[in-house]
PDB file of C-alpha atoms in Angstrom:
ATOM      1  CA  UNK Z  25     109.446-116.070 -55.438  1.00 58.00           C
ATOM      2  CA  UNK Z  26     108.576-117.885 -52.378  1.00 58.00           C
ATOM      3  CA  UNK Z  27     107.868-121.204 -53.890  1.00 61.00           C
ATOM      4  CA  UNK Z  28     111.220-120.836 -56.365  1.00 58.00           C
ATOM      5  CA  UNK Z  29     113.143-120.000 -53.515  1.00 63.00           C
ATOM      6  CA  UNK Z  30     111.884-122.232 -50.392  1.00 65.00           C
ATOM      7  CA  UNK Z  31     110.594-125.692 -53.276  1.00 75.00           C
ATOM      8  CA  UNK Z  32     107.258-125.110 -51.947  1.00 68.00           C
ATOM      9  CA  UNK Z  33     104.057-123.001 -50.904  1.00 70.00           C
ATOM     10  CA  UNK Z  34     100.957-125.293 -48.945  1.00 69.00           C
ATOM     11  CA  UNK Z  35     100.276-128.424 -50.533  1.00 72.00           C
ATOM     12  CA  UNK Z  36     102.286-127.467 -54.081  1.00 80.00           C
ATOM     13  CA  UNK Z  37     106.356-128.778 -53.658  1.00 84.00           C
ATOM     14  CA  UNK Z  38     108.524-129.004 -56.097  1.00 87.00           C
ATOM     15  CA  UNK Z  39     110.069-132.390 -56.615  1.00 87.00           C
ATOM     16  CA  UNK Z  40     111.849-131.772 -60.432  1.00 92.00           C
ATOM     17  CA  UNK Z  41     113.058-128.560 -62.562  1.00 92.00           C
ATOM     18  CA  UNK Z  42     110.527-125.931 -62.975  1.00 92.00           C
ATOM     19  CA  UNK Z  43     109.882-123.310 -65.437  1.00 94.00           C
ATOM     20  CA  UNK Z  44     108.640-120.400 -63.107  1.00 93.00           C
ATOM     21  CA  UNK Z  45     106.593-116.899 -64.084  1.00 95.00           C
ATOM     22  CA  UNK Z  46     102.857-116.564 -64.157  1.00 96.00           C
ATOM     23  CA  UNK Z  47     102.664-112.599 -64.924  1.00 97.00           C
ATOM     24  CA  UNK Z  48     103.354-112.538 -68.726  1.00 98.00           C
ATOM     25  CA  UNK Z  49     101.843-111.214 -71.723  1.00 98.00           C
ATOM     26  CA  UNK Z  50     103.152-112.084 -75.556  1.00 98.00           C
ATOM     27  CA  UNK Z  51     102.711-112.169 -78.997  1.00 98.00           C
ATOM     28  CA  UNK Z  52     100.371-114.959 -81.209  1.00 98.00           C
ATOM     29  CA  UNK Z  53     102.621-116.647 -83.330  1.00 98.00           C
ATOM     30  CA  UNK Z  54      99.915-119.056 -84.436  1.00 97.00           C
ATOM     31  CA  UNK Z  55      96.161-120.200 -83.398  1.00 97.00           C
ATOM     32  CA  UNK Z  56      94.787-123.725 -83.919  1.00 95.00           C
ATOM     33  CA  UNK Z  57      92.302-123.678 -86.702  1.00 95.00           C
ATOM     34  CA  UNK Z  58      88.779-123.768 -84.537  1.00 95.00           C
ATOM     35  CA  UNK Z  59      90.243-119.745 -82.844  1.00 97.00           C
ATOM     36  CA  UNK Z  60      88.835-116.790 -84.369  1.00 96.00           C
ATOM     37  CA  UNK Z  61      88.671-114.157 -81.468  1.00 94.00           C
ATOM     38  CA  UNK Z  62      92.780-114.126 -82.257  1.00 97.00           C
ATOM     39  CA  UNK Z  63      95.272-114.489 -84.725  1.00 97.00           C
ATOM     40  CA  UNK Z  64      98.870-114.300 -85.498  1.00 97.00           C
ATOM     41  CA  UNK Z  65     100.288-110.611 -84.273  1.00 98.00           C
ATOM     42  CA  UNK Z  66      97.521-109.980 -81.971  1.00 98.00           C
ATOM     43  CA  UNK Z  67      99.518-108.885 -78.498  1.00 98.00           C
ATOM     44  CA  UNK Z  68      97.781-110.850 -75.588  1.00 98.00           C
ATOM     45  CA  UNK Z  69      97.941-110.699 -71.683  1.00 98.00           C
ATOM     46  CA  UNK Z  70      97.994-114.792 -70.496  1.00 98.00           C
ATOM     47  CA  UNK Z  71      95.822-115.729 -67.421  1.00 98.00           C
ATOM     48  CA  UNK Z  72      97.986-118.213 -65.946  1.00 98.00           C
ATOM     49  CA  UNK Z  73      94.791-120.563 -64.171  1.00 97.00           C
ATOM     50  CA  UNK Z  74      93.733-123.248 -66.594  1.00 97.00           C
ATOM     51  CA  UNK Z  75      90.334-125.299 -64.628  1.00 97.00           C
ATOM     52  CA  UNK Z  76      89.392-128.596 -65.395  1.00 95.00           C
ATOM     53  CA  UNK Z  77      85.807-127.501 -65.906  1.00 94.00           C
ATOM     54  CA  UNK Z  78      84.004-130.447 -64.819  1.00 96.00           C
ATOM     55  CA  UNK Z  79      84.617-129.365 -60.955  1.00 97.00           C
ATOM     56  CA  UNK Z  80      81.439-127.792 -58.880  1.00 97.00           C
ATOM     57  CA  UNK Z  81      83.647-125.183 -58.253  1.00 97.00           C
ATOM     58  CA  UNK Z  82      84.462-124.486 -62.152  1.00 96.00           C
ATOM     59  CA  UNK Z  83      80.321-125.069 -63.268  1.00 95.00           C
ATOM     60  CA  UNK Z  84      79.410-122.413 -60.817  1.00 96.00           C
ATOM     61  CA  UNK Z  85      81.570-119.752 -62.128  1.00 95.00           C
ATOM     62  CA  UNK Z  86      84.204-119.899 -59.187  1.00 97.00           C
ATOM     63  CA  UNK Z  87      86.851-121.568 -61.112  1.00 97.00           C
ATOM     64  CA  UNK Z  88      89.684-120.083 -58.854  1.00 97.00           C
ATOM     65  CA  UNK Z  89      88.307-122.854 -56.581  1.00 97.00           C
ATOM     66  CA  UNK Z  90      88.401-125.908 -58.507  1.00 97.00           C
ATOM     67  CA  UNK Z  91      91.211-128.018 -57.443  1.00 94.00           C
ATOM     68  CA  UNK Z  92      92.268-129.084 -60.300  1.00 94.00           C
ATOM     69  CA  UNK Z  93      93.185-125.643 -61.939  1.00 96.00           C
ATOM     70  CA  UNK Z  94      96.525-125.912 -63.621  1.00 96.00           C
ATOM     71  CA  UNK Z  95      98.454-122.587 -62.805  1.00 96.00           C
ATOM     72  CA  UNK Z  96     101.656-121.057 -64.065  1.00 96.00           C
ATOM     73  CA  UNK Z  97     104.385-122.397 -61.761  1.00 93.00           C
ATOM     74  CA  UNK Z  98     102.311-123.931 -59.353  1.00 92.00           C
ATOM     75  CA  UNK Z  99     104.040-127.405 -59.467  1.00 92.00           C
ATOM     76  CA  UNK Z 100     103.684-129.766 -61.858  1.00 91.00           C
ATOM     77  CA  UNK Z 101     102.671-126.907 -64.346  1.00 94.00           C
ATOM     78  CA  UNK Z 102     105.698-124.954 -65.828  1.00 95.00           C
ATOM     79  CA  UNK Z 103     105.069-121.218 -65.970  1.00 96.00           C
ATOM     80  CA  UNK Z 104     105.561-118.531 -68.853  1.00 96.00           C
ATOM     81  CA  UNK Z 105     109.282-117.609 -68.146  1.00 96.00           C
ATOM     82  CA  UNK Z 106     109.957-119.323 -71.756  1.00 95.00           C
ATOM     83  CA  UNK Z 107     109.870-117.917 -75.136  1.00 94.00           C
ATOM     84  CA  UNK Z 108     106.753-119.466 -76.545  1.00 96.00           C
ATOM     85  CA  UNK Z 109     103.694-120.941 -74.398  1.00 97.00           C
ATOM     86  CA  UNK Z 110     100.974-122.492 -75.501  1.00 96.00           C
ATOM     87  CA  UNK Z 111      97.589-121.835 -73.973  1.00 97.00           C
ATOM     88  CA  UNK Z 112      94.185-121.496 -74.703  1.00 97.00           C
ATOM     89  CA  UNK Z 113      92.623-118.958 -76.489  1.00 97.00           C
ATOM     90  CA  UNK Z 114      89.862-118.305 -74.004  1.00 96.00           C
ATOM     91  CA  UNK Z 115      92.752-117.369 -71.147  1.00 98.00           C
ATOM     92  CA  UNK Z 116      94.208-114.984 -73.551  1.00 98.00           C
ATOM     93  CA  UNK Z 117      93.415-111.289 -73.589  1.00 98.00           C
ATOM     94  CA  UNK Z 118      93.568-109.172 -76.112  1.00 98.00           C
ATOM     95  CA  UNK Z 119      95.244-105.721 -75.257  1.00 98.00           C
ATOM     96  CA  UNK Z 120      94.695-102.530 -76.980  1.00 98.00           C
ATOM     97  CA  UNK Z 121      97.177-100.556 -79.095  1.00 97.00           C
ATOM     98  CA  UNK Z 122      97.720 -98.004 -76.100  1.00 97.00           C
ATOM     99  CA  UNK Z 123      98.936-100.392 -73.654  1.00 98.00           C
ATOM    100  CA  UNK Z 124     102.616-102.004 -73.677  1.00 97.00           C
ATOM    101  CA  UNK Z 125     103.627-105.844 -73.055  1.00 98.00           C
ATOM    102  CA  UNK Z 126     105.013-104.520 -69.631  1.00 97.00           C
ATOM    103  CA  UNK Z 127     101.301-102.969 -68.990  1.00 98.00           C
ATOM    104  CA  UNK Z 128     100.319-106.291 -70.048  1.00 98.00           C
ATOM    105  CA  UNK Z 129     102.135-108.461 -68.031  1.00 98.00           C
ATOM    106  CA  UNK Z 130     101.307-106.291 -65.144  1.00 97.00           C
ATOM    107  CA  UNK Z 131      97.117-107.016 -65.653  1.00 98.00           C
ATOM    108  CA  UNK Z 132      97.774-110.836 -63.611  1.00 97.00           C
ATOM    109  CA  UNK Z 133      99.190-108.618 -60.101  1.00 96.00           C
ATOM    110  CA  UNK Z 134      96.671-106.358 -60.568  1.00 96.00           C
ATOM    111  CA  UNK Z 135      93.946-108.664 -60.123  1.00 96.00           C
ATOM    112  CA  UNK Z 136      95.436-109.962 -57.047  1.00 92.00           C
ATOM    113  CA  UNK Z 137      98.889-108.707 -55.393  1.00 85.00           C
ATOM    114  CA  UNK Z 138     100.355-106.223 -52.657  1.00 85.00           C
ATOM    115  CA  UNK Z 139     100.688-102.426 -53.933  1.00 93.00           C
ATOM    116  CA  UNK Z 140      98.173-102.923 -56.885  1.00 94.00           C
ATOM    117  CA  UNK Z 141      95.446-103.451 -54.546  1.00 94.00           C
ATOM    118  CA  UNK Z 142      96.048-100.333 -53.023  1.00 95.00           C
ATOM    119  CA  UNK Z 143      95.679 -98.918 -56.819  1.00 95.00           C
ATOM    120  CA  UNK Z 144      92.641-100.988 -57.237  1.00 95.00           C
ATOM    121  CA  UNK Z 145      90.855 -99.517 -54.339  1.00 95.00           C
ATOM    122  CA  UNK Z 146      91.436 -95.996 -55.300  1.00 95.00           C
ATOM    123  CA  UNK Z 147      90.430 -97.038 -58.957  1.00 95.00           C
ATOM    124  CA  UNK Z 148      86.896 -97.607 -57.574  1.00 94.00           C
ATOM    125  CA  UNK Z 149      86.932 -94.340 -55.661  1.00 93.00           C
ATOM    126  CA  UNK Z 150      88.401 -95.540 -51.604  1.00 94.00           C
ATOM    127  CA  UNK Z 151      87.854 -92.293 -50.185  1.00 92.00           C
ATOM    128  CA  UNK Z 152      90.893 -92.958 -47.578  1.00 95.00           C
ATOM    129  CA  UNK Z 153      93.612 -95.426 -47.837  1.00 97.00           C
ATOM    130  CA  UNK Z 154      96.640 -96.215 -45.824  1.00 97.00           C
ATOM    131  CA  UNK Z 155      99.184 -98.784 -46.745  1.00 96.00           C
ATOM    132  CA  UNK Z 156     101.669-100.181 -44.023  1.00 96.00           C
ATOM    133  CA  UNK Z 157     105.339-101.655 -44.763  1.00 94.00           C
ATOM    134  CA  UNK Z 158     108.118-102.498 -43.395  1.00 92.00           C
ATOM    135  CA  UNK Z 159     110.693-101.279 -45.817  1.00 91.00           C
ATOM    136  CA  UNK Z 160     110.259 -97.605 -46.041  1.00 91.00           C
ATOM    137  CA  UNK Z 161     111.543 -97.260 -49.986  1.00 89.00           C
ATOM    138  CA  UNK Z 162     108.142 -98.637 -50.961  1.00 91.00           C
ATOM    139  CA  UNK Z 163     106.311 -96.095 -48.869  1.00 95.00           C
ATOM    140  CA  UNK Z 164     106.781 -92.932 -51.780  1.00 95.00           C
ATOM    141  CA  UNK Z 165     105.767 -95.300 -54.392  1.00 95.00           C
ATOM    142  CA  UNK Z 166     102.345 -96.652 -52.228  1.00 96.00           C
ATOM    143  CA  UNK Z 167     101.696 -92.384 -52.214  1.00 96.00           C
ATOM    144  CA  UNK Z 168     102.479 -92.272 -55.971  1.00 94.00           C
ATOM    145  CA  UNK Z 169      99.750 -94.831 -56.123  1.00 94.00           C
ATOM    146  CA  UNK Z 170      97.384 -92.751 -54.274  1.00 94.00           C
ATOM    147  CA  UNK Z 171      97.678 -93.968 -50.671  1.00 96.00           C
ATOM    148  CA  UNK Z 172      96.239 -91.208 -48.103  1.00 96.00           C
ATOM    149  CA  UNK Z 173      98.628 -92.492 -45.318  1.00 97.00           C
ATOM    150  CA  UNK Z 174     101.742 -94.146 -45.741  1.00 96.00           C
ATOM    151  CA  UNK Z 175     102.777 -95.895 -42.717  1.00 96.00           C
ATOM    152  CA  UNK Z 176     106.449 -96.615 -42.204  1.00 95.00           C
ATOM    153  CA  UNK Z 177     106.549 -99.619 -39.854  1.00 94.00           C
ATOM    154  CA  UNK Z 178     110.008-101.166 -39.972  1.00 92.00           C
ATOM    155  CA  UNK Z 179     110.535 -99.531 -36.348  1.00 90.00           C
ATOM    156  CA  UNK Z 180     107.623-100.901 -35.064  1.00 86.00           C
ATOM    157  CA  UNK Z 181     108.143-103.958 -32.461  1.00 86.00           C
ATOM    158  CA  UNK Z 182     104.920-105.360 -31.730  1.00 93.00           C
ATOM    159  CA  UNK Z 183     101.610-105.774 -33.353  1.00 94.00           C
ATOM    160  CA  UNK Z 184     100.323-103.398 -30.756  1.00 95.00           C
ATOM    161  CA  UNK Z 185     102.663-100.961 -32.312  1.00 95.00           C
ATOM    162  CA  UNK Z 186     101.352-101.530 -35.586  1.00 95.00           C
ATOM    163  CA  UNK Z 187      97.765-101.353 -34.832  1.00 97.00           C
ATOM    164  CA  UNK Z 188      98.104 -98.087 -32.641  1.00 96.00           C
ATOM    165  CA  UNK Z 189     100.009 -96.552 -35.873  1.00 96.00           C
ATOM    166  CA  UNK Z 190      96.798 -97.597 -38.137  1.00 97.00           C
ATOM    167  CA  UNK Z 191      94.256 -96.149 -35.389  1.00 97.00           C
ATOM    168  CA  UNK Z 192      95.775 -92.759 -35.236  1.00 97.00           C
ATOM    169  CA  UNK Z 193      94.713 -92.362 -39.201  1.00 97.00           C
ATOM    170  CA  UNK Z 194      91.684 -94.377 -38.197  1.00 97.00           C
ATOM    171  CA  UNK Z 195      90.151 -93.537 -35.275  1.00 97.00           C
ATOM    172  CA  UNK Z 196      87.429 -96.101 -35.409  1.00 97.00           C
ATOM    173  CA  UNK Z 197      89.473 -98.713 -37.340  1.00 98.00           C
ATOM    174  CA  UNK Z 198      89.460 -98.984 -40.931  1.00 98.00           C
ATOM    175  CA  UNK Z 199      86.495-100.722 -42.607  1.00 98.00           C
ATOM    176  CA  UNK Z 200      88.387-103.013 -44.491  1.00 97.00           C
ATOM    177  CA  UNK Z 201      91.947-104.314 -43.925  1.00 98.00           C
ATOM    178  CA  UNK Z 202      93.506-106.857 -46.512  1.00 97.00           C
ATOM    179  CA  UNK Z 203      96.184-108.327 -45.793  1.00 97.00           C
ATOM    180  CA  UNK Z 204      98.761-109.074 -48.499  1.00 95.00           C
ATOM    181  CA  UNK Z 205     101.238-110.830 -46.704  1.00 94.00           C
ATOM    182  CA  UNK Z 206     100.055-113.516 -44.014  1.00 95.00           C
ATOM    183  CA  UNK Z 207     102.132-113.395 -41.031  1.00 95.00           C
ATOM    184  CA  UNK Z 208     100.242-114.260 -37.720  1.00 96.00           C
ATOM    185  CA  UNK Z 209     101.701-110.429 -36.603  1.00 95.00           C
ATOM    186  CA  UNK Z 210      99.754-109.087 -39.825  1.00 96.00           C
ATOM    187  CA  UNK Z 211      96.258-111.270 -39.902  1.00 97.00           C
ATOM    188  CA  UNK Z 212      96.599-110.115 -35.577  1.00 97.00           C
ATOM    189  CA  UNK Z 213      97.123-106.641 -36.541  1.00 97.00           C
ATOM    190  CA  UNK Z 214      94.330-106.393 -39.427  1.00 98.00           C
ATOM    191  CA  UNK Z 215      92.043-108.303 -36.996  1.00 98.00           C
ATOM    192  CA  UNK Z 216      92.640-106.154 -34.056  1.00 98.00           C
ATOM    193  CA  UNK Z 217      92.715-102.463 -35.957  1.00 98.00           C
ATOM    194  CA  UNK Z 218      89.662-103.591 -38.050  1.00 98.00           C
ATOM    195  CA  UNK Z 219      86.920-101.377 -37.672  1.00 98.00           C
ATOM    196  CA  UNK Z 220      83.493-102.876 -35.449  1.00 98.00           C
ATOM    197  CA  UNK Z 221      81.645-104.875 -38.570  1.00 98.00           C
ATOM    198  CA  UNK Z 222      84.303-104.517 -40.601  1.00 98.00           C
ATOM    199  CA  UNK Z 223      86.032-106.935 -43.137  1.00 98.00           C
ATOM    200  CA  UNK Z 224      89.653-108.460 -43.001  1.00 98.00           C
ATOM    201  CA  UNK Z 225      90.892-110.029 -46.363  1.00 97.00           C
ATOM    202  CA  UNK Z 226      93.148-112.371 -46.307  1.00 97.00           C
ATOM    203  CA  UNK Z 227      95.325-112.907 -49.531  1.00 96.00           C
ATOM    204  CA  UNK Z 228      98.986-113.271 -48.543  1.00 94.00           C
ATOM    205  CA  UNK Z 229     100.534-116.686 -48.078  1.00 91.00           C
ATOM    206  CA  UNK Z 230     103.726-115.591 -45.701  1.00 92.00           C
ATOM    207  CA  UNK Z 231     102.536-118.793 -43.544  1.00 91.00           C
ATOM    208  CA  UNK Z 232     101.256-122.218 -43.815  1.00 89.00           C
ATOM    209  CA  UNK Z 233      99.952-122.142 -40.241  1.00 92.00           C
ATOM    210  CA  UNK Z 234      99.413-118.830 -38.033  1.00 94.00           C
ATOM    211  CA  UNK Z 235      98.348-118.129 -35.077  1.00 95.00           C
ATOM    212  CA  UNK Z 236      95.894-114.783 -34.634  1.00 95.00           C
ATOM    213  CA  UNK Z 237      93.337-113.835 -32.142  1.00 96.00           C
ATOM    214  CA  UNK Z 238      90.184-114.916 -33.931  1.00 95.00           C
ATOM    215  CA  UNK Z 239      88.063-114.331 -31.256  1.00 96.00           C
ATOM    216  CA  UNK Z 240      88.339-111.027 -32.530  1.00 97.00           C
ATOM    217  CA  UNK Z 241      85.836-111.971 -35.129  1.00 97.00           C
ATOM    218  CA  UNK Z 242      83.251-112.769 -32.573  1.00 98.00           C
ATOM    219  CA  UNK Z 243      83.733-109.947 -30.162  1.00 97.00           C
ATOM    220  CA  UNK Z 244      83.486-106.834 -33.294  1.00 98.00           C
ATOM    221  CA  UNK Z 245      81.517-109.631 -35.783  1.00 98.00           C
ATOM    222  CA  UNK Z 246      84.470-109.244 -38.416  1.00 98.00           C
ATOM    223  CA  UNK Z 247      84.006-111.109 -41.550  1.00 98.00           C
ATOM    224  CA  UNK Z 248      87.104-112.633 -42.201  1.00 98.00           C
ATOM    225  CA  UNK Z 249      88.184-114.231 -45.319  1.00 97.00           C
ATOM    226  CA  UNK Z 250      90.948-115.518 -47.456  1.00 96.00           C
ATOM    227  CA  UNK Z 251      91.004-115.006 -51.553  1.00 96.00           C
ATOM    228  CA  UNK Z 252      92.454-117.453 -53.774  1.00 95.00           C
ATOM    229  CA  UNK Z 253      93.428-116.105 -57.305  1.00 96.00           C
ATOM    230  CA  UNK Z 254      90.761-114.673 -59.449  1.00 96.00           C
ATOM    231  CA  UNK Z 255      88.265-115.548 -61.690  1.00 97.00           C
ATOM    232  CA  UNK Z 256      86.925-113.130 -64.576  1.00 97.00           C
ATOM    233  CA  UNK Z 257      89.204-110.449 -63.784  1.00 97.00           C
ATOM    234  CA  UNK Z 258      91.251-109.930 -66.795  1.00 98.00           C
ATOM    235  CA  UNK Z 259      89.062-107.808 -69.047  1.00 98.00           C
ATOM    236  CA  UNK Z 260      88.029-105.532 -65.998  1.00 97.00           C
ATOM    237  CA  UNK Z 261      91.806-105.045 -65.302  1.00 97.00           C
ATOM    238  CA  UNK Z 262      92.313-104.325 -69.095  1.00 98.00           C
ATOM    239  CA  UNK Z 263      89.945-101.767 -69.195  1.00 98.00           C
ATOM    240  CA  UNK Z 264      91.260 -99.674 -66.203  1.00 97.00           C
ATOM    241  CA  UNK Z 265      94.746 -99.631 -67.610  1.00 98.00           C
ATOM    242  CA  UNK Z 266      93.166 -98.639 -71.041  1.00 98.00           C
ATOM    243  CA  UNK Z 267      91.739 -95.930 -69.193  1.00 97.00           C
ATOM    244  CA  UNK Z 268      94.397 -94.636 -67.190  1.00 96.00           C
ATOM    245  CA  UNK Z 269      92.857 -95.337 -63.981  1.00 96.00           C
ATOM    246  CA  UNK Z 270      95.729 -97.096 -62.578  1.00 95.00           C
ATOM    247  CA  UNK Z 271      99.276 -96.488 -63.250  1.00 93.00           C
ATOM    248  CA  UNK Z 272     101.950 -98.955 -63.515  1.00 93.00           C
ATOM    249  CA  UNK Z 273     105.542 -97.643 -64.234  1.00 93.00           C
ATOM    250  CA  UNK Z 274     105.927 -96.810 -60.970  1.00 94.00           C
ATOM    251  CA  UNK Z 275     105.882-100.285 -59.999  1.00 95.00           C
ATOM    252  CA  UNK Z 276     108.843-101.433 -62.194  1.00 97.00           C
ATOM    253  CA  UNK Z 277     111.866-101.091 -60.700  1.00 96.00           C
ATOM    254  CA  UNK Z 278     114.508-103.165 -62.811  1.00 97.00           C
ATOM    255  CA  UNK Z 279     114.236-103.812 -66.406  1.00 98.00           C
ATOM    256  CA  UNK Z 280     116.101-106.916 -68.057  1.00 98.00           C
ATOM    257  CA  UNK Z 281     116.621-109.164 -71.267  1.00 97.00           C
ATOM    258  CA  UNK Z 282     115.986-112.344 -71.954  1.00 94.00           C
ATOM    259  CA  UNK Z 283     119.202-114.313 -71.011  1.00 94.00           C
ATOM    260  CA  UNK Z 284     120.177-116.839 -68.778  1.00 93.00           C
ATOM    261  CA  UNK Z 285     122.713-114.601 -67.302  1.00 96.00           C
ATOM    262  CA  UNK Z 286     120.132-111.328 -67.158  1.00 97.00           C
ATOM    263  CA  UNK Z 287     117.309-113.886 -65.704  1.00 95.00           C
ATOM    264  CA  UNK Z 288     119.622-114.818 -63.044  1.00 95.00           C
ATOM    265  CA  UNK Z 289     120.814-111.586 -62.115  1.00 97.00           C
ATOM    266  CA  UNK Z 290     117.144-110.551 -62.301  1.00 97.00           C
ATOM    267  CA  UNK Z 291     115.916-113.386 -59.702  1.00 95.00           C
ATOM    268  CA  UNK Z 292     118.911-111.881 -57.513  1.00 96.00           C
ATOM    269  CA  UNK Z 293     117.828-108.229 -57.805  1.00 97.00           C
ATOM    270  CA  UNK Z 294     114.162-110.029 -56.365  1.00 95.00           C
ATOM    271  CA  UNK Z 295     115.442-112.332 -53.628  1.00 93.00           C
ATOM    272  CA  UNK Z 296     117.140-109.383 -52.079  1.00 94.00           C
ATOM    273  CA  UNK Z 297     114.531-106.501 -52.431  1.00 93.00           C
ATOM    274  CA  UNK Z 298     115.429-104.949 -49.308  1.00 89.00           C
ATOM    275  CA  UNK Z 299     118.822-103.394 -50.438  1.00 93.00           C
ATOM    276  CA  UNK Z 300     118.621-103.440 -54.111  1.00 95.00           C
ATOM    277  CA  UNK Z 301     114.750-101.785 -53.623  1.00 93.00           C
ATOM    278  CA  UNK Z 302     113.132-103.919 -56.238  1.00 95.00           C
ATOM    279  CA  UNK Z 303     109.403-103.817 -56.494  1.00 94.00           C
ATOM    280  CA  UNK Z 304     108.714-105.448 -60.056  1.00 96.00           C
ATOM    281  CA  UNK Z 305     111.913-106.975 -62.192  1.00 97.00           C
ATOM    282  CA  UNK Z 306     110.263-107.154 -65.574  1.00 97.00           C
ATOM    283  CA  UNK Z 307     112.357-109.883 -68.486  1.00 97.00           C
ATOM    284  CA  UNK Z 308     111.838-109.018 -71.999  1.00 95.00           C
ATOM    285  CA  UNK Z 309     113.011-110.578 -75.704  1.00 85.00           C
TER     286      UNK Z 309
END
């Protein structure tokens, strides 16, 4: 949304018309003659990071990294809001009769964004979790989820606010704070409620430059660091939805077709989440 709505997010701008989307799953309608892991009718979830391969980055396994990675609507590279796509067999999952195209398109979030962390990290058994927002409707969905503490923080005024609200759960701080939006008031509130030793993620992009109190990460010897997309996540994500370790209707909020005018109206129902209460707008055909 950011990067549709502002033309750019870092280094990637948008200079022509861009097919957006990167959270899609689909159909095979046909596989080039050297695939035999899928074939036509198999129901797939699409990673959306393509690497070049010949990177460092990509021979080590860390293919997230390699600069060259071709992503769903990062620009140049249209994304999967279109009827067909064609991508490579290798980024394309199978999913198992028990899971739906929604549950599907729902496995690229999981491996990286906002609430479905919070369902990650009870997935592999967080005793204690609290989740922090600033729009209270999202609050009894974070505790559908499985968040211990839901912390409404829309009245809060300052970051000492916010980090006073997170130590009364957490006496000592919480062991490990990520941060899924990337404000300099959220990295200076993760870095100053963090626990002694303790870890602060960074993975939202809310800011191309911010300004935090990093000495912080001397004084209580906090590792700090950022996380850029995924790499091998898909079949683990798979798996816990197969399972029923996570749940995901929860999450979707609207539900629309495939038409210009529904797509629209969809984006709209996004852009202005904080009266219409959208979480996930999910487009299907």
């Amino acid at each position: 949304m950011r990067c549709s709505a502002q033309g750019r997010m870092g280094s990637f701008v948008i200079t022509e018309p861009l097919v957006v989307g990167h959270e899609s799953a689909g159909e095979v309608v046909q596989a080039g003659s050297a695939v035999t892991r899928l074939k036509e009718g198999d129901r797939v979830a699409l990673e959306p990071g393509l690497p070049c391969w010949s990177h460092k980055m990509s021979r080590e396994g860390r293919y997230n990294l390699d600069p060259n990675i071709k992503f769903f609507s990062l620009p140049p590279v249209h994304g999967a809001l279109r009827k067909f796509v064609d991508h490579p067999a290798d980024f394309c999952f199978k999913l198992p009769d028990c899971l739906t195209f929604e549950q599907g398109a729902l496995v690229e979030p999981l491996s990286i964004a906002g609430l479905m962390m919070l369902a990650a990290a009870k997935a592999f058994s967080a005793s204690s979790v609290a989740i922090t927002d600033i729009r209270p409707g999202n609050l009894p969905v974070a505790q559908t989820l499985g968040a211990k503490f839901a912390l409404d923080q829309s009245k809060a005024v300052s970051t000492a606010e916010n980090v006073e609200a997170i130590r009364a759960v957490f006496p000592e701080g919480p062991d490990i704070v990520i941060d899924c939006v990337g404000f300099s008031s959220t990295i200076t509130t993760a870095l100053q409620a963090v626990a002694s030793g303790g870890t602060v993620v960074q993975v939202g992009l809310g800011e191309d430059t911010c300004c935090a109190p990093t000495m912080q990460t001397v004084f209580k010897e906090i590792n700090f660091t950022g996380s850029w997309l995924y790499t091998n996540t898909f079949p683990l994500c798979i798996s816990l939805l197969e399972e029923g370790k996570i749940q995901t209707e929860p999450l979707i909020t609207h539900r629309l077709g495939f038409s210009e005018e529904e797509i629209l109206k969809g984006f709209q129902i996004a852009s202005t989440s904080a009266t219409t209460g959208a979480i996930k707008v999910m487009f299907s055909w």
